[in-house]
Amino acid sequence: MKVAKEDIPTKIDSPDAVAKHQPDFGDATDYGNMAAEHFTVAKGTDLTALLEGLENDLCQSPHWGYVVSGALTVTYADDSEEADEGGDLFYWPPGHTVRADEDTDFVLFSPQHEHGEVLDHIQKKLEESP
């Protein structure tokens, strides 16, 4: 699920500040500590092969985040795709992969344990590659 900045409902609109608030933006129930993460990825980076060996060969951690700049395509388990671009807020439920359509900077907030396991798996795959 993505929400472009201009589509986030305005909660407070005063001369000195505007606060936008998007309710019901994913569910973190039953997850422990959260991690804050910043990624910089080059155009063409595709995580699909690096996720092979995980359940359904996909990332099974949910993420809440923001695309600072660039563009990503997220592919879900049902083969649907979502385009997330600079300025978009997003929620990626478990069961996805990601590729960079442009050089991209993005921020994630993820369950520390679950995404830590995915990152460890990716690191191992990178170490094994020639």
Short mmCIF file of N, CA and C in Angstrom, two decimals:
data_model
loop_
_atom_site.label_atom_id
_atom_site.label_comp_id
_atom_site.label_asym_id
_atom_site.label_seq_id
_atom_site.Cartn_x
_atom_site.Cartn_y
_atom_site.Cartn_z
N MET A 1 0.85 -1.16 0.00
CA MET A 1 0.00 0.00 0.00
C MET A 1 0.90 1.23 0.00
N LYS A 2 0.64 2.14 -0.91
CA LYS A 2 1.40 3.39 -0.90
C LYS A 2 0.45 4.56 -0.85
N VAL A 3 0.96 5.66 -0.34
CA VAL A 3 0.20 6.90 -0.29
C VAL A 3 1.13 8.02 -0.71
N ALA A 4 0.79 8.71 -1.78
CA ALA A 4 1.57 9.87 -2.20
C ALA A 4 1.38 10.98 -1.18
N LYS A 5 2.42 11.77 -0.98
CA LYS A 5 2.38 12.83 0.02
C LYS A 5 1.14 13.71 -0.11
N GLU A 6 0.77 14.04 -1.33
CA GLU A 6 -0.38 14.92 -1.52
C GLU A 6 -1.71 14.23 -1.21
N ASP A 7 -1.70 12.90 -1.07
CA ASP A 7 -2.94 12.17 -0.78
C ASP A 7 -3.13 11.85 0.70
N ILE A 8 -2.15 12.20 1.54
CA ILE A 8 -2.29 11.95 2.98
C ILE A 8 -3.28 12.98 3.53
N PRO A 9 -4.30 12.52 4.26
CA PRO A 9 -5.29 13.46 4.79
C PRO A 9 -4.66 14.49 5.74
N THR A 10 -5.05 15.74 5.58
CA THR A 10 -4.57 16.81 6.45
C THR A 10 -5.35 16.79 7.75
N LYS A 11 -4.63 16.73 8.86
CA LYS A 11 -5.24 16.72 10.19
C LYS A 11 -5.21 18.13 10.79
N ILE A 12 -4.08 18.82 10.62
CA ILE A 12 -3.92 20.19 11.14
C ILE A 12 -3.41 21.06 10.00
N ASP A 13 -4.05 22.20 9.81
CA ASP A 13 -3.62 23.13 8.77
C ASP A 13 -3.66 24.53 9.36
N SER A 14 -2.49 25.00 9.79
CA SER A 14 -2.39 26.34 10.36
C SER A 14 -1.35 27.13 9.57
N PRO A 15 -1.27 28.43 9.79
CA PRO A 15 -0.29 29.23 9.03
C PRO A 15 1.16 28.77 9.24
N ASP A 16 1.46 28.18 10.40
CA ASP A 16 2.84 27.81 10.71
C ASP A 16 3.14 26.33 10.58
N ALA A 17 2.13 25.50 10.42
CA ALA A 17 2.38 24.06 10.36
C ALA A 17 1.22 23.33 9.69
N VAL A 18 1.58 22.28 8.98
CA VAL A 18 0.59 21.38 8.41
C VAL A 18 0.97 19.98 8.88
N ALA A 19 0.01 19.27 9.47
CA ALA A 19 0.22 17.89 9.90
C ALA A 19 -0.72 17.00 9.11
N LYS A 20 -0.14 16.01 8.46
CA LYS A 20 -0.93 15.04 7.71
C LYS A 20 -0.90 13.73 8.47
N HIS A 21 -2.02 13.01 8.42
CA HIS A 21 -2.17 11.81 9.24
C HIS A 21 -2.88 10.73 8.43
N GLN A 22 -2.20 9.58 8.25
CA GLN A 22 -2.81 8.46 7.52
C GLN A 22 -3.11 7.35 8.51
N PRO A 23 -4.37 7.18 8.91
CA PRO A 23 -4.71 6.10 9.84
C PRO A 23 -4.69 4.73 9.14
N ASP A 24 -4.69 3.68 9.96
CA ASP A 24 -4.78 2.29 9.47
C ASP A 24 -3.71 1.99 8.43
N PHE A 25 -2.46 2.29 8.76
CA PHE A 25 -1.35 2.15 7.83
C PHE A 25 -0.50 0.94 8.22
N GLY A 26 -1.11 -0.25 8.19
CA GLY A 26 -0.42 -1.48 8.58
C GLY A 26 -0.64 -1.79 10.04
N ASP A 27 -0.30 -3.00 10.44
CA ASP A 27 -0.53 -3.48 11.80
C ASP A 27 0.76 -4.10 12.34
N ALA A 28 1.26 -3.56 13.44
CA ALA A 28 2.50 -4.06 14.04
C ALA A 28 2.24 -4.96 15.25
N THR A 29 0.99 -5.39 15.42
CA THR A 29 0.64 -6.27 16.53
C THR A 29 1.50 -7.53 16.47
N ASP A 30 1.97 -7.98 17.61
CA ASP A 30 2.75 -9.21 17.77
C ASP A 30 4.19 -9.11 17.27
N TYR A 31 4.63 -7.94 16.87
CA TYR A 31 6.04 -7.76 16.54
C TYR A 31 6.71 -7.09 17.73
N GLY A 32 7.96 -7.44 17.97
CA GLY A 32 8.71 -6.86 19.08
C GLY A 32 9.32 -5.53 18.68
N ASN A 33 10.60 -5.38 18.99
CA ASN A 33 11.31 -4.14 18.70
C ASN A 33 11.34 -3.85 17.21
N MET A 34 11.31 -2.57 16.90
CA MET A 34 11.38 -2.12 15.51
C MET A 34 12.77 -1.57 15.22
N ALA A 35 13.20 -1.70 13.97
CA ALA A 35 14.47 -1.15 13.52
C ALA A 35 14.19 -0.03 12.53
N ALA A 36 15.02 1.02 12.58
CA ALA A 36 14.98 2.10 11.58
C ALA A 36 16.13 1.85 10.62
N GLU A 37 15.84 1.90 9.32
CA GLU A 37 16.84 1.52 8.32
C GLU A 37 16.83 2.53 7.17
N HIS A 38 18.01 2.81 6.65
CA HIS A 38 18.13 3.69 5.48
C HIS A 38 18.86 2.91 4.40
N PHE A 39 18.31 2.91 3.19
CA PHE A 39 18.90 2.18 2.07
C PHE A 39 19.20 3.14 0.92
N THR A 40 20.32 2.92 0.27
CA THR A 40 20.68 3.59 -0.97
C THR A 40 20.96 2.48 -1.97
N VAL A 41 20.18 2.42 -3.03
CA VAL A 41 20.32 1.34 -4.02
C VAL A 41 20.45 1.93 -5.42
N ALA A 42 21.25 1.28 -6.23
CA ALA A 42 21.49 1.73 -7.60
C ALA A 42 20.39 1.24 -8.52
N LYS A 43 20.14 2.02 -9.56
CA LYS A 43 19.18 1.62 -10.59
C LYS A 43 19.50 0.21 -11.06
N GLY A 44 18.47 -0.63 -11.19
CA GLY A 44 18.64 -2.00 -11.65
C GLY A 44 18.82 -3.02 -10.54
N THR A 45 19.05 -2.56 -9.30
CA THR A 45 19.18 -3.50 -8.18
C THR A 45 17.86 -4.24 -8.01
N ASP A 46 17.94 -5.58 -7.98
CA ASP A 46 16.75 -6.43 -7.84
C ASP A 46 17.05 -7.45 -6.76
N LEU A 47 16.27 -7.46 -5.70
CA LEU A 47 16.53 -8.36 -4.57
C LEU A 47 16.02 -9.78 -4.79
N THR A 48 15.29 -10.03 -5.86
CA THR A 48 14.61 -11.31 -6.06
C THR A 48 15.54 -12.50 -5.88
N ALA A 49 16.66 -12.53 -6.57
CA ALA A 49 17.58 -13.68 -6.48
C ALA A 49 18.17 -13.81 -5.09
N LEU A 50 18.37 -12.69 -4.40
CA LEU A 50 18.95 -12.73 -3.06
C LEU A 50 17.96 -13.24 -2.01
N LEU A 51 16.69 -13.27 -2.35
CA LEU A 51 15.67 -13.76 -1.41
C LEU A 51 15.39 -15.25 -1.59
N GLU A 52 15.97 -15.86 -2.63
CA GLU A 52 15.76 -17.29 -2.85
C GLU A 52 16.24 -18.07 -1.63
N GLY A 53 15.40 -19.00 -1.20
CA GLY A 53 15.70 -19.79 -0.02
C GLY A 53 14.89 -19.37 1.20
N LEU A 54 14.33 -18.17 1.16
CA LEU A 54 13.41 -17.74 2.20
C LEU A 54 12.02 -18.31 1.88
N GLU A 55 11.11 -18.24 2.83
CA GLU A 55 9.74 -18.73 2.60
C GLU A 55 9.16 -18.08 1.35
N ASN A 56 8.73 -18.91 0.40
CA ASN A 56 8.19 -18.46 -0.89
C ASN A 56 9.16 -17.60 -1.69
N ASP A 57 10.45 -17.64 -1.32
CA ASP A 57 11.49 -16.84 -1.99
C ASP A 57 11.18 -15.35 -1.95
N LEU A 58 10.56 -14.90 -0.85
CA LEU A 58 10.18 -13.50 -0.69
C LEU A 58 10.55 -13.02 0.70
N CYS A 59 10.65 -11.71 0.87
CA CYS A 59 10.85 -11.13 2.19
C CYS A 59 9.55 -11.29 2.98
N GLN A 60 9.66 -11.87 4.17
CA GLN A 60 8.48 -12.13 4.98
C GLN A 60 8.36 -11.16 6.16
N SER A 61 9.07 -10.05 6.08
CA SER A 61 8.96 -9.01 7.10
C SER A 61 8.11 -7.86 6.57
N PRO A 62 7.22 -7.31 7.39
CA PRO A 62 6.51 -6.11 6.96
C PRO A 62 7.42 -4.89 7.10
N HIS A 63 7.13 -3.87 6.31
CA HIS A 63 7.90 -2.63 6.39
C HIS A 63 6.96 -1.43 6.25
N TRP A 64 7.27 -0.39 6.98
CA TRP A 64 6.65 0.91 6.82
C TRP A 64 7.77 1.83 6.39
N GLY A 65 7.54 2.69 5.42
CA GLY A 65 8.66 3.50 4.97
C GLY A 65 8.29 4.69 4.13
N TYR A 66 9.36 5.30 3.61
CA TYR A 66 9.26 6.54 2.85
C TYR A 66 10.34 6.53 1.78
N VAL A 67 9.96 6.83 0.55
CA VAL A 67 10.94 6.95 -0.53
C VAL A 67 11.42 8.41 -0.54
N VAL A 68 12.69 8.60 -0.22
CA VAL A 68 13.27 9.95 -0.20
C VAL A 68 13.42 10.45 -1.63
N SER A 69 14.01 9.62 -2.48
CA SER A 69 14.18 9.98 -3.89
C SER A 69 14.31 8.70 -4.70
N GLY A 70 13.98 8.79 -5.98
CA GLY A 70 14.09 7.64 -6.86
C GLY A 70 12.76 6.93 -7.04
N ALA A 71 12.86 5.67 -7.47
CA ALA A 71 11.65 4.88 -7.75
C ALA A 71 11.93 3.40 -7.55
N LEU A 72 10.99 2.72 -6.92
CA LEU A 72 11.06 1.29 -6.66
C LEU A 72 9.82 0.61 -7.22
N THR A 73 9.96 -0.65 -7.60
CA THR A 73 8.81 -1.49 -7.90
C THR A 73 8.81 -2.63 -6.89
N VAL A 74 7.69 -2.79 -6.21
CA VAL A 74 7.51 -3.87 -5.25
C VAL A 74 6.61 -4.91 -5.90
N THR A 75 7.04 -6.18 -5.87
CA THR A 75 6.23 -7.27 -6.40
C THR A 75 5.81 -8.14 -5.23
N TYR A 76 4.52 -8.42 -5.16
CA TYR A 76 3.94 -9.20 -4.07
C TYR A 76 3.76 -10.66 -4.48
N ALA A 77 3.45 -11.50 -3.51
CA ALA A 77 3.30 -12.94 -3.72
C ALA A 77 2.27 -13.27 -4.80
N ASP A 78 1.26 -12.43 -4.96
CA ASP A 78 0.23 -12.68 -5.98
C ASP A 78 0.63 -12.11 -7.35
N ASP A 79 1.90 -11.70 -7.49
CA ASP A 79 2.46 -11.12 -8.72
C ASP A 79 1.95 -9.71 -9.02
N SER A 80 1.17 -9.12 -8.13
CA SER A 80 0.79 -7.72 -8.34
C SER A 80 2.01 -6.84 -8.06
N GLU A 81 2.05 -5.68 -8.69
CA GLU A 81 3.17 -4.77 -8.52
C GLU A 81 2.67 -3.41 -8.06
N GLU A 82 3.57 -2.71 -7.36
CA GLU A 82 3.28 -1.36 -6.87
C GLU A 82 4.49 -0.50 -7.17
N ALA A 83 4.27 0.68 -7.70
CA ALA A 83 5.34 1.64 -7.97
C ALA A 83 5.39 2.65 -6.83
N ASP A 84 6.53 2.72 -6.15
CA ASP A 84 6.74 3.68 -5.06
C ASP A 84 7.81 4.66 -5.50
N GLU A 85 7.51 5.95 -5.42
CA GLU A 85 8.40 6.99 -5.93
C GLU A 85 8.71 8.01 -4.85
N GLY A 86 9.72 8.85 -5.13
CA GLY A 86 10.10 9.89 -4.19
C GLY A 86 8.90 10.64 -3.64
N GLY A 87 8.83 10.75 -2.31
CA GLY A 87 7.72 11.43 -1.65
C GLY A 87 6.61 10.51 -1.20
N ASP A 88 6.64 9.22 -1.61
CA ASP A 88 5.58 8.28 -1.22
C ASP A 88 5.87 7.66 0.14
N LEU A 89 4.82 7.54 0.95
CA LEU A 89 4.82 6.68 2.13
C LEU A 89 4.35 5.31 1.68
N PHE A 90 4.83 4.25 2.34
CA PHE A 90 4.35 2.93 1.94
C PHE A 90 4.30 1.98 3.12
N TYR A 91 3.49 0.94 2.95
CA TYR A 91 3.46 -0.23 3.83
C TYR A 91 3.59 -1.43 2.91
N TRP A 92 4.62 -2.25 3.15
CA TRP A 92 4.79 -3.50 2.41
C TRP A 92 4.51 -4.64 3.38
N PRO A 93 3.44 -5.40 3.19
CA PRO A 93 3.18 -6.55 4.05
C PRO A 93 4.17 -7.67 3.75
N PRO A 94 4.25 -8.67 4.62
CA PRO A 94 5.11 -9.82 4.33
C PRO A 94 4.75 -10.43 2.98
N GLY A 95 5.80 -10.92 2.28
CA GLY A 95 5.59 -11.57 0.99
C GLY A 95 5.83 -10.65 -0.18
N HIS A 96 7.04 -10.12 -0.31
CA HIS A 96 7.34 -9.16 -1.38
C HIS A 96 8.82 -9.24 -1.77
N THR A 97 9.12 -8.67 -2.92
CA THR A 97 10.49 -8.41 -3.35
C THR A 97 10.51 -7.00 -3.93
N VAL A 98 11.72 -6.46 -4.12
CA VAL A 98 11.86 -5.06 -4.52
C VAL A 98 12.94 -4.92 -5.59
N ARG A 99 12.71 -4.03 -6.54
CA ARG A 99 13.76 -3.66 -7.49
C ARG A 99 13.77 -2.14 -7.65
N ALA A 100 14.95 -1.61 -7.92
CA ALA A 100 15.12 -0.16 -8.09
C ALA A 100 15.01 0.20 -9.56
N ASP A 101 14.06 1.05 -9.89
CA ASP A 101 13.88 1.52 -11.26
C ASP A 101 14.75 2.74 -11.54
N GLU A 102 15.23 3.37 -10.48
CA GLU A 102 16.15 4.51 -10.54
C GLU A 102 17.09 4.38 -9.34
N ASP A 103 18.19 5.14 -9.33
CA ASP A 103 18.96 5.24 -8.10
C ASP A 103 17.99 5.74 -7.03
N THR A 104 17.95 5.05 -5.88
CA THR A 104 16.89 5.33 -4.91
C THR A 104 17.42 5.35 -3.48
N ASP A 105 16.95 6.32 -2.71
CA ASP A 105 17.15 6.38 -1.26
C ASP A 105 15.78 6.18 -0.63
N PHE A 106 15.72 5.26 0.36
CA PHE A 106 14.46 5.07 1.06
C PHE A 106 14.71 4.67 2.50
N VAL A 107 13.73 4.92 3.33
CA VAL A 107 13.79 4.65 4.76
C VAL A 107 12.75 3.58 5.09
N LEU A 108 13.16 2.60 5.90
CA LEU A 108 12.25 1.55 6.36
C LEU A 108 12.17 1.55 7.88
N PHE A 109 11.02 1.20 8.40
CA PHE A 109 10.83 0.85 9.80
C PHE A 109 10.29 -0.57 9.77
N SER A 110 11.05 -1.49 10.36
CA SER A 110 10.76 -2.92 10.22
C SER A 110 10.90 -3.62 11.56
N PRO A 111 10.17 -4.73 11.76
CA PRO A 111 10.41 -5.53 12.94
C PRO A 111 11.88 -5.99 12.94
N GLN A 112 12.57 -5.67 14.01
CA GLN A 112 14.01 -5.90 14.11
C GLN A 112 14.39 -7.36 13.89
N HIS A 113 13.73 -8.27 14.56
CA HIS A 113 14.08 -9.69 14.46
C HIS A 113 13.80 -10.24 13.06
N GLU A 114 12.59 -10.01 12.58
CA GLU A 114 12.18 -10.59 11.30
C GLU A 114 13.02 -10.05 10.14
N HIS A 115 13.21 -8.73 10.09
CA HIS A 115 13.99 -8.19 8.98
C HIS A 115 15.48 -8.48 9.16
N GLY A 116 15.92 -8.58 10.40
CA GLY A 116 17.31 -8.97 10.66
C GLY A 116 17.63 -10.32 10.04
N GLU A 117 16.70 -11.26 10.13
CA GLU A 117 16.91 -12.57 9.52
C GLU A 117 17.00 -12.46 8.00
N VAL A 118 16.18 -11.61 7.40
CA VAL A 118 16.22 -11.42 5.94
C VAL A 118 17.55 -10.79 5.54
N LEU A 119 17.97 -9.75 6.26
CA LEU A 119 19.24 -9.10 5.94
C LEU A 119 20.42 -10.05 6.10
N ASP A 120 20.39 -10.90 7.13
CA ASP A 120 21.45 -11.91 7.30
C ASP A 120 21.47 -12.87 6.12
N HIS A 121 20.30 -13.27 5.65
CA HIS A 121 20.19 -14.18 4.50
C HIS A 121 20.78 -13.51 3.25
N ILE A 122 20.44 -12.25 3.03
CA ILE A 122 20.96 -11.52 1.87
C ILE A 122 22.48 -11.39 1.97
N GLN A 123 22.99 -11.06 3.15
CA GLN A 123 24.44 -10.92 3.33
C GLN A 123 25.14 -12.23 3.01
N LYS A 124 24.58 -13.35 3.46
CA LYS A 124 25.18 -14.66 3.18
C LYS A 124 25.19 -14.93 1.67
N LYS A 125 24.08 -14.63 1.00
CA LYS A 125 24.02 -14.82 -0.46
C LYS A 125 25.08 -13.97 -1.16
N LEU A 126 25.25 -12.73 -0.72
CA LEU A 126 26.26 -11.85 -1.33
C LEU A 126 27.67 -12.40 -1.12
N GLU A 127 27.93 -12.95 0.06
CA GLU A 127 29.25 -13.52 0.35
C GLU A 127 29.52 -14.76 -0.50
N GLU A 128 28.47 -15.50 -0.84
CA GLU A 128 28.62 -16.72 -1.64
C GLU A 128 28.76 -16.45 -3.13
N SER A 129 28.35 -15.26 -3.58
CA SER A 129 28.38 -14.99 -5.02
C SER A 129 29.80 -14.66 -5.48
N PRO A 130 30.11 -15.05 -6.73
CA PRO A 130 31.48 -14.84 -7.23
C PRO A 130 31.83 -13.39 -7.43
#
